[in-house]
Structures are given as C-alpha cells and as structure tokens.
Short mmCIF file of C-alpha atoms in Angstrom, two decimals:
data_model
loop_
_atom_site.label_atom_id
_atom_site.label_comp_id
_atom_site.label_asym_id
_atom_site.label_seq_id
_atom_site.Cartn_x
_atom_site.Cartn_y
_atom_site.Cartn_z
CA UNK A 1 114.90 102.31 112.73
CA UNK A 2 113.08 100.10 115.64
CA UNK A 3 114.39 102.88 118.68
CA UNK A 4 111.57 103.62 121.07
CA UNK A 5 109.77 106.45 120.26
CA UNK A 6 109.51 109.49 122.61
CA UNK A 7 107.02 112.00 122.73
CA UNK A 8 108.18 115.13 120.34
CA UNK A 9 105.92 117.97 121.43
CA UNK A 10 105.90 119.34 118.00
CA UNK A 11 103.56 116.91 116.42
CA UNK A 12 100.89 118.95 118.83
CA UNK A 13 101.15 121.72 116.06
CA UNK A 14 100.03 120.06 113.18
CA UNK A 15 97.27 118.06 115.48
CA UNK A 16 96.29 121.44 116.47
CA UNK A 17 96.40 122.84 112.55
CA UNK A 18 94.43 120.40 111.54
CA UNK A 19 91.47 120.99 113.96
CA UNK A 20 91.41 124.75 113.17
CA UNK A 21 91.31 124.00 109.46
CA UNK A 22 89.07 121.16 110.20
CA UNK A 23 86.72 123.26 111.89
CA UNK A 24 87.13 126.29 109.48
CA UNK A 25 86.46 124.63 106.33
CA UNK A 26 83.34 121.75 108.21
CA UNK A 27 80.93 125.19 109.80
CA UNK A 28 81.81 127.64 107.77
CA UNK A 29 83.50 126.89 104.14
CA UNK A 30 81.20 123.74 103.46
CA UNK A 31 77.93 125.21 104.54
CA UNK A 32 78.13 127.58 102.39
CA UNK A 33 79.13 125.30 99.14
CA UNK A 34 77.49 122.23 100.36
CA UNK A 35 74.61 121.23 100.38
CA UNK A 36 74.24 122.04 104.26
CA UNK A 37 74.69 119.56 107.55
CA UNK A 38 71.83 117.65 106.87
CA UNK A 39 70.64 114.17 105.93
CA UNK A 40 71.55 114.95 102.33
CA UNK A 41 75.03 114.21 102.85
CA UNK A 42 74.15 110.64 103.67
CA UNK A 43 75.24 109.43 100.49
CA UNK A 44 75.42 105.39 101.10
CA UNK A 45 72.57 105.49 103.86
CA UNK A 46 74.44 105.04 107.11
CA UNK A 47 72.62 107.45 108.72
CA UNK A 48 69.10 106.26 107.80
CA UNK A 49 70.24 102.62 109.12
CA UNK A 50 71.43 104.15 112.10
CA UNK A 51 68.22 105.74 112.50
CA UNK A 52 66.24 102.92 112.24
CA UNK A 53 68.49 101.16 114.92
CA UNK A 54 67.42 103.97 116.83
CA UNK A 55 63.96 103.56 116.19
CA UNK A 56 63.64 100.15 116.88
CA UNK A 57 64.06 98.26 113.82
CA UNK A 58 67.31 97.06 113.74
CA UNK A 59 69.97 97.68 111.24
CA UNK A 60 67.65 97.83 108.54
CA UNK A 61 66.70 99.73 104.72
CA UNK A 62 63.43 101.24 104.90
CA UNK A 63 62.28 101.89 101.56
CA UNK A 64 63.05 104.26 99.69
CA UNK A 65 66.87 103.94 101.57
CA UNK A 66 68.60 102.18 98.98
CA UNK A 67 69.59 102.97 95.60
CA UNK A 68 70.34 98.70 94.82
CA UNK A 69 66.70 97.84 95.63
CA UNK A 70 64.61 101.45 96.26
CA UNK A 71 61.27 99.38 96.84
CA UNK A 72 62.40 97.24 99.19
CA UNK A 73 62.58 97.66 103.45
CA UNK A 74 64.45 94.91 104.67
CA UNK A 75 66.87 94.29 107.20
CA UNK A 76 70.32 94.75 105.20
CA UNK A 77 73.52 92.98 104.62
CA UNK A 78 74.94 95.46 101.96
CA UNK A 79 76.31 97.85 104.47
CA UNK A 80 78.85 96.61 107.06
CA UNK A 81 78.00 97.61 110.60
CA UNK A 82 80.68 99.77 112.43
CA UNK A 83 79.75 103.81 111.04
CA UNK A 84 76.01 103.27 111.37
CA UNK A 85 76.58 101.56 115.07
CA UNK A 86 78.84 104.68 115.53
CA UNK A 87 76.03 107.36 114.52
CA UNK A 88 73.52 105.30 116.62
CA UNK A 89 75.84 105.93 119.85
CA UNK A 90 76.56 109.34 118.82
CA UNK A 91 72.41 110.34 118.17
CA UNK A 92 71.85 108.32 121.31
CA UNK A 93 73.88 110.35 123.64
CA UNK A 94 73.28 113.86 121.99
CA UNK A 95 70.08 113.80 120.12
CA UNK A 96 70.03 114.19 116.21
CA UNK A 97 72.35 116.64 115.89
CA UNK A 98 74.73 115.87 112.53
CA UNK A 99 77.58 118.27 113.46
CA UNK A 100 78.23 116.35 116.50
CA UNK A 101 78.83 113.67 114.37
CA UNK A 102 81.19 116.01 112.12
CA UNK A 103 82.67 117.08 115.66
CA UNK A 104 83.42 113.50 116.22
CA UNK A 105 85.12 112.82 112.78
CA UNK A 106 87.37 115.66 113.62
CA UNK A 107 88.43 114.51 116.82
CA UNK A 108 88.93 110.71 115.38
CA UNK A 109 91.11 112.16 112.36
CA UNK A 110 93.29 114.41 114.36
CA UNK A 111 94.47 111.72 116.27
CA UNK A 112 95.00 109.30 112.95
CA UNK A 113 97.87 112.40 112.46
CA UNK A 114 99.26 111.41 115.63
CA UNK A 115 99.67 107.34 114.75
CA UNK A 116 101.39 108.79 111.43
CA UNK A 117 103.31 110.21 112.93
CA UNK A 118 104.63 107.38 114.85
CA UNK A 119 104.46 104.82 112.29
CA UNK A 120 107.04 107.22 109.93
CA UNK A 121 109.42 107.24 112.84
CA UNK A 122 109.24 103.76 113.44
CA UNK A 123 109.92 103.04 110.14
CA UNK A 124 112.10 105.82 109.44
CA UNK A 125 113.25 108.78 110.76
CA UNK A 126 111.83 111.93 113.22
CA UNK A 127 112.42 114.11 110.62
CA UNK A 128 110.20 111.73 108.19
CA UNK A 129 107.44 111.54 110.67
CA UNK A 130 107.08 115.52 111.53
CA UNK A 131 107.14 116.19 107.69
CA UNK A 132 104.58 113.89 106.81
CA UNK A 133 102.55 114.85 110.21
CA UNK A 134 101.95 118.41 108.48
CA UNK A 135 101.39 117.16 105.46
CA UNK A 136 98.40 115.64 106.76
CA UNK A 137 97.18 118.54 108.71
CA UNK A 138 97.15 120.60 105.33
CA UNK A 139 96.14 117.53 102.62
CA UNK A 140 92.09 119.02 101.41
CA UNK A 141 90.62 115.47 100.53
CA UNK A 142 90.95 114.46 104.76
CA UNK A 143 89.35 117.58 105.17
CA UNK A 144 86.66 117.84 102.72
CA UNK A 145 84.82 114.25 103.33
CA UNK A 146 84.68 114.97 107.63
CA UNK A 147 81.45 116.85 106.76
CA UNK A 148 79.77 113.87 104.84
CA UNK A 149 78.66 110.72 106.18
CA UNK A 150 81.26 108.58 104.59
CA UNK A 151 82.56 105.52 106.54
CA UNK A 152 86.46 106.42 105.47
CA UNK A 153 85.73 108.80 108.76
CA UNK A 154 86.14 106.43 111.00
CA UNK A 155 88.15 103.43 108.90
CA UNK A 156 90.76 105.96 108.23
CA UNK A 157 91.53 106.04 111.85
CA UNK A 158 91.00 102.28 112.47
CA UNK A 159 93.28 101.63 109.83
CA UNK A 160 96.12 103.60 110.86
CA UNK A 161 95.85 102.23 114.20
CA UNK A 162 96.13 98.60 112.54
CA UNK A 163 99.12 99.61 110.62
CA UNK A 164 101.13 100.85 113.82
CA UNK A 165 100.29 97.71 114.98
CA UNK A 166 101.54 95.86 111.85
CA UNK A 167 104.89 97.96 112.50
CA UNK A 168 105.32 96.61 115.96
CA UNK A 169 104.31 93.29 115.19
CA UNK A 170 106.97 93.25 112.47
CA UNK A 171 109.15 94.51 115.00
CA UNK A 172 108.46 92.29 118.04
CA UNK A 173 106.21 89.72 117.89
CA UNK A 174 104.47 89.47 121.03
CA UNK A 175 101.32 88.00 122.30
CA UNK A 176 99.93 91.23 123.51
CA UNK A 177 100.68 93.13 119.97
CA UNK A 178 99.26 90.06 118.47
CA UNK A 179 95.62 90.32 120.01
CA UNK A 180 95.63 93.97 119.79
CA UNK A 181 96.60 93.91 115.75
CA UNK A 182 93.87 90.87 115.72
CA UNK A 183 91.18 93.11 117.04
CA UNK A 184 91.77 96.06 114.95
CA UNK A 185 91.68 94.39 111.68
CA UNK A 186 88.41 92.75 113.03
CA UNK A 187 87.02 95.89 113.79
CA UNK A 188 88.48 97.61 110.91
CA UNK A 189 86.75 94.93 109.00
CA UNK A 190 83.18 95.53 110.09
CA UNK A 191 83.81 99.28 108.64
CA UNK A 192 84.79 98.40 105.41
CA UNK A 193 84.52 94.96 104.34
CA UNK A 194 87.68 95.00 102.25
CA UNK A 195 90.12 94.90 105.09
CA UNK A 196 88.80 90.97 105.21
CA UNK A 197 91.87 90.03 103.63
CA UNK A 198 94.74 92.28 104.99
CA UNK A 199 95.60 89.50 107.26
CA UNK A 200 96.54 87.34 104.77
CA UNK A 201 97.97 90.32 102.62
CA UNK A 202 100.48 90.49 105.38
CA UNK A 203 101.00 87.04 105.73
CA UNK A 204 104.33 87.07 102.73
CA UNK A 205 105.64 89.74 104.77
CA UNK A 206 105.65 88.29 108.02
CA UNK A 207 106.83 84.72 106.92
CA UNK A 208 110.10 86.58 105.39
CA UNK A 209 110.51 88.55 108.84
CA UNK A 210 110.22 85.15 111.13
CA UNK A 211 111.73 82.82 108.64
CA UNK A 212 113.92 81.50 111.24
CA UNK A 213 111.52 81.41 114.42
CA UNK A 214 108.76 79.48 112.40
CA UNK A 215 107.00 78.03 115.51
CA UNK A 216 106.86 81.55 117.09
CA UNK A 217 105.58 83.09 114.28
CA UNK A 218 102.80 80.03 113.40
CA UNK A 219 101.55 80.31 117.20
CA UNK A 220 101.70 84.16 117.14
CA UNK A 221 99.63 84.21 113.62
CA UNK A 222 97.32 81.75 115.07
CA UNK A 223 96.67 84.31 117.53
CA UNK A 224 96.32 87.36 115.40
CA UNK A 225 93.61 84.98 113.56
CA UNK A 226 91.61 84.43 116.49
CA UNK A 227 91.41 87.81 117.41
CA UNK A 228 90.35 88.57 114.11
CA UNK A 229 87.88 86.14 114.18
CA UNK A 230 86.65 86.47 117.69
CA UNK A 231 85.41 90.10 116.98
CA UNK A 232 83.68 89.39 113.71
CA UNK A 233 82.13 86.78 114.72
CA UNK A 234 78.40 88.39 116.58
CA UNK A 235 78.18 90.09 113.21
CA UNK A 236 78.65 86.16 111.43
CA UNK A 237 75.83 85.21 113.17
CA UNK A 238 73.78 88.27 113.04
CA UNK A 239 73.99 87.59 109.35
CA UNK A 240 73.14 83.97 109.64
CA UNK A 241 70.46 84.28 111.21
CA UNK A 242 69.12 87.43 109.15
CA UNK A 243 70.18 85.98 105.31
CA UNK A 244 70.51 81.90 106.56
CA UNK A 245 73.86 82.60 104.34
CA UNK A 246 78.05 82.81 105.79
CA UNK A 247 78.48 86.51 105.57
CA UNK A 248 81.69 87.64 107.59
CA UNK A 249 80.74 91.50 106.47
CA UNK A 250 79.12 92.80 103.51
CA UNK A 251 77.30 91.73 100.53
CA UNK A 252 77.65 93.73 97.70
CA UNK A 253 80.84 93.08 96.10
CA UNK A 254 79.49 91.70 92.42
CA UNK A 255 77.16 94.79 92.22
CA UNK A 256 80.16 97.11 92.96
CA UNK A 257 81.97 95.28 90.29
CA UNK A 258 79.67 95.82 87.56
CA UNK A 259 79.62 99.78 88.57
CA UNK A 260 83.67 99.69 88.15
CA UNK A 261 83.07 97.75 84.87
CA UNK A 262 80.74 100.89 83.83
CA UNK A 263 83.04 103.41 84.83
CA UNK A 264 86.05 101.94 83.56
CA UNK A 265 83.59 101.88 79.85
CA UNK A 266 82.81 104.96 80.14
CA UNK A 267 85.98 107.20 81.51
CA UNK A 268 89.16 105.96 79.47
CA UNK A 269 91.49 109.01 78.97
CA UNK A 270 92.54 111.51 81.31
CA UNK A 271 89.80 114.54 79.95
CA UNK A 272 86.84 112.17 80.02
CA UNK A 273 85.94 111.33 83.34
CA UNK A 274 82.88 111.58 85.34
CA UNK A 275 81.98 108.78 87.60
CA UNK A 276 78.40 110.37 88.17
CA UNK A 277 77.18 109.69 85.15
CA UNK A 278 78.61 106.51 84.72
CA UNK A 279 76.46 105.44 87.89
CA UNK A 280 73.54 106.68 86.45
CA UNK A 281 73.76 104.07 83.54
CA UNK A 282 74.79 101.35 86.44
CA UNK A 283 72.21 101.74 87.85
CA UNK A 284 69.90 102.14 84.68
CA UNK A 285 70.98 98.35 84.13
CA UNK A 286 70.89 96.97 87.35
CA UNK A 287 66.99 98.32 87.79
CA UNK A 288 66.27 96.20 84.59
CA UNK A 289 67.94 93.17 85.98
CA UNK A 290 65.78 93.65 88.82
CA UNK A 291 62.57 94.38 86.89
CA UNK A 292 63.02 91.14 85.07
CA UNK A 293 63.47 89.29 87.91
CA UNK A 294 60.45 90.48 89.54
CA UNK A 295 58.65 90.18 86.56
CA UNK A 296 59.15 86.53 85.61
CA UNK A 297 58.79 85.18 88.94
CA UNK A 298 55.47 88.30 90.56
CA UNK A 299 57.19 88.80 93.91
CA UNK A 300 60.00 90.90 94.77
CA UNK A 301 63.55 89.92 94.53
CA UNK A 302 66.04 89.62 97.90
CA UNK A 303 69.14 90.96 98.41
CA UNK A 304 70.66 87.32 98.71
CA UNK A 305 68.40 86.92 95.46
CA UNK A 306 70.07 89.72 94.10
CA UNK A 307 73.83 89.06 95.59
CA UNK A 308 73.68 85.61 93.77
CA UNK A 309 72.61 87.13 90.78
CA UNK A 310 75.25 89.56 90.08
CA UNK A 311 77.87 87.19 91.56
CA UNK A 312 77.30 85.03 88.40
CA UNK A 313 77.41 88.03 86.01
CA UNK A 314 80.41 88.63 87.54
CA UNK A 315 81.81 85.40 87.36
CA UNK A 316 80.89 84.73 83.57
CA UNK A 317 82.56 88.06 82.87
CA UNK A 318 85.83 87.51 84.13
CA UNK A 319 85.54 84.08 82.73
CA UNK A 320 84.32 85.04 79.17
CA UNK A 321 86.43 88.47 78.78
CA UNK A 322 89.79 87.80 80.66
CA UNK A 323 91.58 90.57 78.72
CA UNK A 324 88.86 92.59 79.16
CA UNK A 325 88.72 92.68 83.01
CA UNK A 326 92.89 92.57 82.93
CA UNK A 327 92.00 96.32 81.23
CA UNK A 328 89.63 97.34 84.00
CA UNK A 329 92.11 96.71 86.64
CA UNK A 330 94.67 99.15 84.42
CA UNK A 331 92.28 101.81 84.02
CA UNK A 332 91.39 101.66 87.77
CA UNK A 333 94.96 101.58 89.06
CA UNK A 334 94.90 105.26 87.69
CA UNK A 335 90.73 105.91 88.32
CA UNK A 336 91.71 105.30 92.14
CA UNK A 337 93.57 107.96 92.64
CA UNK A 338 91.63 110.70 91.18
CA UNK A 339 88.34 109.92 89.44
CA UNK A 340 85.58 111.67 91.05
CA UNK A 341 81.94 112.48 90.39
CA UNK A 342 82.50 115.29 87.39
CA UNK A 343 85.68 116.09 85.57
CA UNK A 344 86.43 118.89 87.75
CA UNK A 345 86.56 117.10 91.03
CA UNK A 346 88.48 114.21 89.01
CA UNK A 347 91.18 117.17 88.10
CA UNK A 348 91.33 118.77 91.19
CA UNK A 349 92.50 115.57 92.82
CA UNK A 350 94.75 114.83 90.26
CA UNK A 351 96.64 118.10 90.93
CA UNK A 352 96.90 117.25 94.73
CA UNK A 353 97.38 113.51 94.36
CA UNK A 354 99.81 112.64 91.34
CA UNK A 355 102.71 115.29 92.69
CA UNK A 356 102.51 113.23 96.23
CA UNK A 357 102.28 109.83 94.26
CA UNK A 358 105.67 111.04 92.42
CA UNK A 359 107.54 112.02 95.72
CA UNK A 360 105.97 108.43 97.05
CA UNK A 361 107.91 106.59 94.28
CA UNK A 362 111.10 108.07 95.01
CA UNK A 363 110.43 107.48 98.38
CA UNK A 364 110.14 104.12 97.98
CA UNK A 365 112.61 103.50 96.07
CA UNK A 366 115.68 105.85 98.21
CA UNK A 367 114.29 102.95 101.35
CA UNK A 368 114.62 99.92 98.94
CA UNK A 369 118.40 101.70 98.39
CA UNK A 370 119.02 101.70 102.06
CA UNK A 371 117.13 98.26 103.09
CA UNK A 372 115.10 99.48 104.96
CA UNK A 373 113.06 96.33 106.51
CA UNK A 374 109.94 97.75 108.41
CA UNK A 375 108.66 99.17 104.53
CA UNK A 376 106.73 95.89 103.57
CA UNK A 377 103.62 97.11 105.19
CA UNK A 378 103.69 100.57 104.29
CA UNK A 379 103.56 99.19 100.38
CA UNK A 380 101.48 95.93 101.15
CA UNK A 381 98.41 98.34 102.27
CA UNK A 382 98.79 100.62 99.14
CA UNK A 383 99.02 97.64 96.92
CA UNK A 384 96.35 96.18 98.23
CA UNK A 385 93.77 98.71 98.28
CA UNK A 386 94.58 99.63 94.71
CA UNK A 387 94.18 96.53 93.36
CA UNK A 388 91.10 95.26 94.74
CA UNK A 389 89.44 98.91 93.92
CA UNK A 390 90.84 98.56 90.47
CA UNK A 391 89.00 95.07 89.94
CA UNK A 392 85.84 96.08 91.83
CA UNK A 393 85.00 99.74 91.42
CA UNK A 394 87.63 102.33 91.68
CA UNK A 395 87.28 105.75 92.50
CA UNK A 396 89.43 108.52 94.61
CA UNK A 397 87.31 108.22 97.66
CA UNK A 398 88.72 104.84 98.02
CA UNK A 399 92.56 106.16 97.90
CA UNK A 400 91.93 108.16 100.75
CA UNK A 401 92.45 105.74 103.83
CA UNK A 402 95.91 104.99 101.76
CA UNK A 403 97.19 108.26 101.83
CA UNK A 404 98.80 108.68 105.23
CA UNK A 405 101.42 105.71 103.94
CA UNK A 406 102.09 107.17 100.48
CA UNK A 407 102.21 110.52 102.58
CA UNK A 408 105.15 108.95 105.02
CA UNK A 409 106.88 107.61 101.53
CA UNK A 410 106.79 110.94 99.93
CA UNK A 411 108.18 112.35 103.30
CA UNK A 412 110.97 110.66 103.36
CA UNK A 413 111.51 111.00 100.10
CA UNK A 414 111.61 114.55 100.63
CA UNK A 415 113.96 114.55 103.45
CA UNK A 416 116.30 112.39 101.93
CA UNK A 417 116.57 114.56 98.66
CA UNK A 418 117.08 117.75 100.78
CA UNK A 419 119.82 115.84 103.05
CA UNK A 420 121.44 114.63 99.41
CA UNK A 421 120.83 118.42 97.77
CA UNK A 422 122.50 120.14 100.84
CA UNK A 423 125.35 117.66 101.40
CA UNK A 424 126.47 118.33 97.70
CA UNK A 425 126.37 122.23 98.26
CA UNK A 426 128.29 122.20 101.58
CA UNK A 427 131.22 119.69 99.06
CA UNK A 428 131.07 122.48 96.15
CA UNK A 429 131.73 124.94 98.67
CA UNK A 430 134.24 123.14 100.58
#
C-alpha cells in the first residue's frame, strides 16, 4: 500500500473535467440563478474585511459588516485570517474584479483532485484513486460554492494537502514531512479555526503506528508542534495586542453553538428542515442579549464582551441540560451532511450525499477486513469534523472539506465490490 507513486497521466482528465464544468456552471449556469458575481455572495464578510485591509484599516468590521454586532466597526477576531488575506492579494494584484477570485478557487480545487488522488493510492490502490479522482470532478456541492465567497475554497485545498501529509508521515516519519505537515495544519488553521485540534486528533493514531520507536516519534511530534505553532503564532499576537486576550484563531465558537442549538430545535425529522429560518430566530435572540447588555450598562458591548458572554450560556447549558446537548450532537451527526438553508437544498444534498455515505461505510469496513493500516486518518478527519459540527452548529457546508476522504472510502468500496461481483461470475462460468 506504501509503493511510490508514479505519475498516471489519466488523472489529467478528470483535472481537466473539472475545470470545464467548473467554468461552465461559475460564468454561465450561476449567473443566471444566482444572485450574480458580486459582493452579495459575501455571505460571512470576507470580502468586506479584505477590503478594508485594502483600504487601510486593517482586518477590520465596518459597520454594518456583521450580522453578530451590525452597529459596531471594530477591528475583528470572529473571522480567522487566511481567505480575507487571500482576497486582499488577489484585489491587490488585479483590481476588484470577483471572478478572478472565482478563477482562483478553480485553479486551487482542481489541484485538491490531484492530492486525492494520491492520497487513495497511497492508501489503497490506483484503481481506488482514479475512481474517486472523477468522482470529484463530477460531485455538484465542490462546484456550486467556487462562485461564493466561502472560506471551504481555499481550506478544502489546504486540507487535503495536510492529509497527504498525514499519509506520509504515517508512513515515514521524517523531519522534513514533519515541518511540512506542521505548517499546513498551521496554515490550515488560520482558515478555519477548527483544524486547531487535528494535531492532537491524530495524536492516538500516530502513538499506535510508532509504538515501538517512542523517542522517534516524541522528537518527531515535538517537531510537527512547533511548526504548528511557529506559523500561528504573528496571528497570537496580532490578537493580543488587538483583544489583550490568548486567541490562537477565532472567537466565535459559543455564538455558533447557540445557532446549532436553534437549528437542532427547530429541524428534527427528515421533512422539516430549513436552517434559514432557524438563523433568523438566532439571531432574533442574540440581538436581545445584546440590547440588554447595552442597555444596562449605556455603551456598546465588545466582541470579547460578547465572546465571554455566550461562552457562559454555553457552559451553563451543557452543564444544566447534559441529555439535552447529548441530542444536539445526534441530530447534527445527520444535519451535517445535508441540512441546508430551505428544505429543498437540504433534499437535494441528501440525494447526492447519503448514496456516497453508504458506499463510504462499506468502504470502510471491506479495509478494516483487509487491515489496511494507512486508514486511521482517512476516518480520524471525518470523525472529527462531524463531531465538533454536531456540538457547535452543523450544517452541509461544513461536510464539504470531508468529502474527498469519504469519496476515496466509497471508491474503494466500489472497486472492491466490482473485483468480488466479477470474480464470482468468471467461477459460475468456469
């Protein structure tokens, strides 16, 4: 499973697929049933921080910017700092044009097909790897967020390059793969503030793999850390010095939470669910939390104000209603796969997700069969990501930077069963 890889010239075809259909569906399908290439596709605000880097004031909410705290301009630690940096390069060097910045997501996503590729050969077989390279080329949901200012643009990318370094790590643990996976999780990290953990996530794995070259594997960790640590670290400070608080990222966790808690309310049962509307009564809440706030003390609240705030709601509910938040985490194992912003974008990805999430399980299951070794971090990821989206806030968008892994599993699931289906045949005929 560990042989070197060579370069198959057929992976350039779904590469190439995936451009044209990239390209089809981003300037002319979506135009036309979009709202346009515009700033109204900015749906979290990275482009109006990037913007304001642009203009001077750093990365920063003016007001207006930000649903949280509308009223409020302030330089902002509720965003991590990657996607806008990105669109600040990108408006820099072109101008403010928005479908270079669509341009660019295509680029960056054809060549996450590429690392797929290479991580389902690694771990299992070229037949694996080409199947679940065209899967990719052809799966919608890649496709349909390239033209929307969505930070899974870039982590999608980032993360797949962590996880082929995660592979070779857990195949030979050097120094050099050790900085380079180090670095990528950092930087994957200041993208999405989630991938904090993953070292540590990995960390069961690894001990298992290097059980009996301990002091290797402590030194090599050590280094992986300090890598890590080493690129967030200007961020750490930038923070410090903005909020006088230890922020390695992001805040914004405890208000996410008490979204998912909403949703999870309000869209039990498969023919209920609409995450839009669930929002809208988030955020109907957390306005009067703010309101009060403001109220009883005649200045306006901070974000750090605010963070701390919601941290102890978020606290006292776990604390107070145990089986309660056990339930959310239920509901949102299923909510991240599919639940979108009306019922009919929850069902359509419930038609392309659940038949992939079926051919995953097998998947899994046919490598468990064989012992195959190099599958911990294909499963790690996907466990991870679902489970912290289930206990925060858990929608499909958030599946999507999993997908290329439970891709590879259905793959291989696929290519097994056919092997299996057609060796039986060839016996009954024999």
């Amino acid at each position: 499973m560990y042989e070197k890889t060579n370069f198959n010239t057929l992976i350039l075809l779904p590469i190439i697929l995936f451009l044209l259909n990239s390209g089809i569906f981003c300037f002319l399908i979506y135009p036309k049933i979009g709202k346009g290439i515009d700033l109204n596709f900015d749906g979290e605000g990275y482009q109006k921080i990037a913007l304001n880097i642009l203009s001077g004031k750093g990365f920063y909410f003016s007001e207006g910017d930000d649903p949280v705290l509308s009223s409020h301009g302030r330089p902002t630690l509720l965003r991590p700092p990657l996607y806008p940096y990105f669109i600040s390069c990108v408006y820099y060097l072109f101008g403010f044009k928005p479908h270079i910045i669509v341009v660019c997501h295509i680029i960056i996503n054809s060549l996450m097909i590429y690392f797929v590729y290479r991580i389902a050969k690694m771990v299992f077989h070229e037949k694996a790897a080409i199947l679940s390279s065209f899967i990719c080329a052809f799966y919608l949901p890649f496709i349909w967020f390239l033209s929307r200012l969505y930070n899974e643009n870039i982590f999608n990318f980032l993360l797949v390059c962590s996880m082929f370094y995660v592979i070779q790590v857990f195949c030979n643990l050097s120094l050099i793969n050790s900085i380079i996976l180090g670095i990528l999780i950092g930087l994957a990290s200041l993208c999405k503030g989630q991938m904090m953990l993953f070292p540590f996530v990995l960390l069961p794995g690894l001990i298992y793999r290097y059980r009996g070259e301990k002091t290797k594997f402590c030194k090599h960790y050590a280094i992986i850390l300090i890598s890590f640590v080493l690129i967030l670290s200007p961020w750490v400070i930038r923070n410090y010095v903005v909020s006088g608080k230890f922020v390695p990222a992001q805040f914004g966790g405890a208000v996410h939470f008490m979204r998912g808690n909403e949703s999870a309310k309000m869209n039990i049962g498969f023919f209920h669910q609409n995450h839009g509307i669930a929002m809208k009564k988030a955020f109907e809440k957390e306005k009067q939390i703010i309101d009060q706030f403001e109220s009883l003390n005649k200045r306006k609240i901070t974000e750090i104000e605010l963070d701390g705030i919601f941290n102890k709601i978020a606290f006292n509910y776990i604390k107070e209603n145990p089986l309660e938040f056990l339930e959310k985490i239920g509901i949102g194992c299923f909510h991240f796969w599919y639940l979108g912003e009306s019922k009919i974008k929850s069902m359509g990805m419930a038609l392309l997700q659940f038949p992939l999430l079926i051919l995953a399980l097998l998947g899994f299951y046919l490598a468990l069969k064989k012992r195959i070794k190099c599958i911990f971090p294909l499963y790690s990821v996907i466990l991870y990501f679902t489970f912290v989206h289930a206990a925060i806030l858990s929608i499909s968008r958030y599946s999507i930077p999993t997908m290329p892994y439970i891709i590879i599993f259905a793959s291989f699931g696929i290519i097994t069963l056919y092997d299996k289906l057609k060796e039986i045949l060839q016996s009954d005929l024999v």
